[in-house]
């Protein structure tokens, strides 16, 4: 195993050195476009600051769910919550940037995709479940074209009555769209149940900005404007826990759903709430990608080299931990096990990042094929699938980064103690009260 890892590292290093020698510079046109985009973004940022127009719904940053293509679902199991009182209020801010379908859910079983309660914003309609059922009904409407794009959503959760009181207010005109309408809860309670979660779901064609997710104890939220009561739980997407441009998955308990579809994303953003800033930021990202085309092969090779290095280090750490674990004098084994676990998770994460870059490179190369190439579309589809799978695995690696304190075994594991079943069978067959003929026959069989 060590020899294989050594060989893989040497091959990755050789490929990286070859690409460094043959490195191509980014085209002058692309570099000039990047400079222009950077200047335009800096100008838009300065204008926004002077006008007091933030790029976030609150504070400096918000969570952007961009499902212009694909689908994005983020979930949080609220694992730090050890008590959930009847009458607690859950609220959040939502800005719809592209109106197709965005919803908030109280997940009944996040892994199976089951929903206990939800609030959906669907092309002008506000939807939820009827009390005691999973039947959708329209609880209100909003005028997206007329400017009703930002909402304050509040759910007072009455666990004993198994229902919620839903309120939705349009922020731009301070108009109540839904006022204390009774909707379903369907037994949702996250305490001690890892299958439960809160969920935000942006379906294809949607883009939404989310912020100020907060849970208040009963009576702790008299008014969404004037109350100063501290929440029991809050997600505000602010630094240093959250970084601008970073996917939220793997941070602060946020998880990805198996129902996600690439290339939709869930990114922390400092610009999305400001239209001019958002447009300038998107153009800047496009310009950066154009310049990156020249450097992507080397970046991908460098990531593969780093992944090979961390795999070798991880493998050696696991061997050391195994040796310490199973020898008679196992002093210090616990520390070696912890080290092996940490290095293995780092190796998995590095490999996942390298595979994402490899997928991006494969897609770039497929898109660069001539339009008349008969295999172009087939290769683009294959590369897109490869990249989507790599991104899913990266999300999983980020989410698993702090979950375990053990490491994968290097060889098959067998029970260290006998179950006693074979001994029991032997004793039963040879019992003196069994007929001799039967005992001899069974023994021969």
PDB file of C-alpha atoms in Angstrom, residues 320-321 330-342:
ATOM      1  CA  UNK A 320       1.373   3.623  13.016  1.00  0.00           C
ATOM      2  CA  UNK A 321      -1.991   3.711  14.790  1.00  0.00           C
ATOM      3  CA  UNK A 330      -0.570   0.253  23.757  1.00  0.00           C
ATOM      4  CA  UNK A 331       0.441   3.419  25.621  1.00  0.00           C
ATOM      5  CA  UNK A 332      -0.055   6.441  23.386  1.00  0.00           C
ATOM      6  CA  UNK A 333      -2.339   4.547  20.993  1.00  0.00           C
ATOM      7  CA  UNK A 334      -5.250   6.949  21.535  1.00  0.00           C
ATOM      8  CA  UNK A 335      -3.229   9.937  20.346  1.00  0.00           C
ATOM      9  CA  UNK A 336      -2.052   8.038  17.266  1.00  0.00           C
ATOM     10  CA  UNK A 337      -5.637   6.983  16.494  1.00  0.00           C
ATOM     11  CA  UNK A 338      -6.806  10.604  16.720  1.00  0.00           C
ATOM     12  CA  UNK A 339      -3.959  11.708  14.465  1.00  0.00           C
ATOM     13  CA  UNK A 340      -4.731   8.966  11.939  1.00  0.00           C
ATOM     14  CA  UNK A 341      -8.407   9.941  11.938  1.00  0.00           C
ATOM     15  CA  UNK A 342      -7.628  13.625  11.372  1.00  0.00           C
TER      16      UNK A 342
END
